[in-house]
Amino acid sequence: MNSQQAKQFLQQVFTALVDPAFTAQEVAAFFSKDYQQNADGNLLNYEEFIQHAQVLKNTLISGKVTLEKVIAEGDRVASVHLVEAVKKNGQKVLMKVIAFYQIENGLITSVEELTHMIHGEAQDRDLGSRVSH
């Protein structure tokens, strides 16, 4: 996968993740069953990640991800991206994320990410890994 292909793939993944029109199960189609995520030290497996996707669907009314940088080397991809979201209560969140992905057979098998909140409420710092309301 080259950097342009990786950017297109990640944009599809993030659109499904933050667009309320997509279900958590549609998001799941991009991830392997043995998926592992480390977001700011919070570890999630596949089932927990799907739960996280559902929490986002229940929390956000809209979202947008802007990929600032994407680098790909074989099955490894790195990105720097901004996540802008509006919660159902009208509060806005802006986060900068640095992430490293492992992709096998067209599915994401792991992600390591660091998230920095630029704007938003302190209780939303865990939006990158939240699994309960």
Coordinates of C-alpha atoms in Angstrom, one line a residue:
M1 CA 0.0 0.0 0.0
N2 CA 1.4 3.4 -0.9
S3 CA 0.7 6.6 0.9
Q4 CA -2.1 7.7 -1.4
Q5 CA -3.8 4.3 -1.1
A6 CA -3.4 4.4 2.7
K7 CA -4.9 7.9 2.8
Q8 CA -7.9 6.8 0.8
F9 CA -8.4 3.7 3.0
L10 CA -8.1 5.7 6.3
Q11 CA -10.5 8.3 5.0
Q12 CA -13.1 5.5 4.4
V13 CA -12.5 4.1 7.9
F14 CA -12.8 7.4 9.6
T15 CA -15.9 8.4 7.6
A16 CA -17.6 5.2 8.8
L17 CA -16.4 5.8 12.4
V18 CA -17.7 9.4 12.8
D19 CA -20.6 9.5 10.4
P20 CA -23.8 8.6 12.2
A21 CA -25.2 7.1 9.0
F22 CA -22.8 4.2 9.4
T23 CA -23.4 1.5 12.0
A24 CA -20.8 0.1 14.4
Q25 CA -21.0 -3.2 12.4
E26 CA -20.1 -1.4 9.2
V27 CA -17.1 0.1 11.0
A28 CA -16.1 -3.4 12.1
A29 CA -15.7 -4.5 8.4
F30 CA -12.4 -2.6 8.3
F31 CA -10.9 -4.4 11.3
S32 CA -9.6 -8.0 11.8
K33 CA -11.1 -10.2 14.5
D34 CA -7.8 -10.2 16.3
Y35 CA -7.6 -6.4 16.3
Q36 CA -5.7 -4.7 19.2
Q37 CA -5.7 -0.9 20.0
N38 CA -3.6 1.1 22.4
A39 CA -5.0 4.6 22.6
D40 CA -3.2 6.7 25.2
G41 CA -2.4 3.6 27.2
N42 CA -6.0 2.2 27.1
L43 CA -6.0 -1.3 25.5
L44 CA -8.9 -2.4 23.5
N45 CA -9.5 -5.7 21.7
Y46 CA -11.8 -6.2 18.7
E47 CA -15.0 -6.5 20.7
E48 CA -14.1 -3.6 22.9
F49 CA -13.3 -1.5 19.8
I50 CA -16.8 -2.3 18.3
Q51 CA -18.3 -1.2 21.6
H52 CA -16.2 2.0 21.4
A53 CA -17.5 2.6 17.9
Q54 CA -21.1 2.2 19.2
V55 CA -20.4 4.7 22.0
L56 CA -19.2 7.2 19.4
K57 CA -22.4 6.6 17.4
N58 CA -24.4 7.3 20.6
T59 CA -22.4 10.3 21.6
L60 CA -21.8 12.3 18.4
I61 CA -24.2 14.0 16.0
S62 CA -21.4 14.7 13.5
G63 CA -17.7 14.3 13.0
K64 CA -15.0 15.0 10.5
V65 CA -11.4 13.7 10.2
T66 CA -8.8 15.6 8.4
L67 CA -5.7 13.6 7.5
E68 CA -2.7 16.0 7.7
K69 CA 0.0 13.5 7.1
V70 CA 0.0 9.8 6.0
I71 CA 3.1 7.7 5.4
A72 CA 2.9 4.1 4.3
E73 CA 5.5 1.4 4.0
G74 CA 4.1 -2.0 3.0
D75 CA 1.6 -3.1 5.6
R76 CA 2.5 -0.3 8.0
V77 CA 0.8 3.1 8.0
A78 CA 1.3 6.2 10.1
S79 CA -0.9 9.2 10.3
V80 CA -1.4 12.6 11.9
H81 CA -5.0 13.7 11.8
L82 CA -7.5 16.1 13.3
V83 CA -10.8 14.9 14.6
E84 CA -13.6 17.5 14.8
A85 CA -16.8 16.4 16.4
V86 CA -20.1 17.7 17.7
K87 CA -21.7 15.9 20.6
K88 CA -25.4 15.4 20.9
N89 CA -25.5 18.1 23.6
G90 CA -23.9 20.6 21.1
Q91 CA -20.5 20.6 22.7
K92 CA -17.6 20.6 20.2
V93 CA -14.4 18.6 20.4
L94 CA -11.2 19.0 18.5
M95 CA -8.4 16.5 18.9
K96 CA -5.1 15.9 17.2
V97 CA -4.1 12.2 16.8
I98 CA -0.8 10.5 15.9
A99 CA -1.4 6.9 15.0
F100 CA 0.5 3.9 13.7
Y101 CA -1.5 1.1 12.0
Q102 CA -0.7 -2.5 11.0
I103 CA -2.8 -3.7 8.0
E104 CA -3.0 -7.2 6.8
N105 CA -5.2 -8.5 4.0
G106 CA -7.0 -5.2 3.7
L107 CA -7.9 -5.1 7.4
I108 CA -6.5 -3.1 10.3
T109 CA -5.0 -5.5 12.8
S110 CA -3.6 -3.0 15.3
V111 CA -3.4 0.7 16.1
E112 CA -1.2 2.6 18.5
E113 CA -2.3 6.2 19.0
L114 CA -1.6 9.2 21.1
T115 CA -4.5 11.8 21.3
H116 CA -4.2 15.4 22.3
M117 CA -7.3 17.4 23.0
I118 CA -7.1 20.9 21.5
H119 CA -10.6 22.0 22.4
G120 CA -13.3 20.3 24.4
E121 CA -14.4 19.3 27.9
A122 CA -11.9 17.5 30.2
Q123 CA -14.3 14.5 30.5
D124 CA -14.0 13.9 26.8
R125 CA -10.3 13.3 26.8
D126 CA -11.0 9.6 26.5
L127 CA -13.2 9.8 23.4
G128 CA -10.4 7.9 21.5
S129 CA -11.0 4.8 23.6
R130 CA -14.3 5.2 25.5
V131 CA -16.3 2.0 25.7
S132 CA -19.1 3.1 28.0
H133 CA -21.4 6.2 28.2

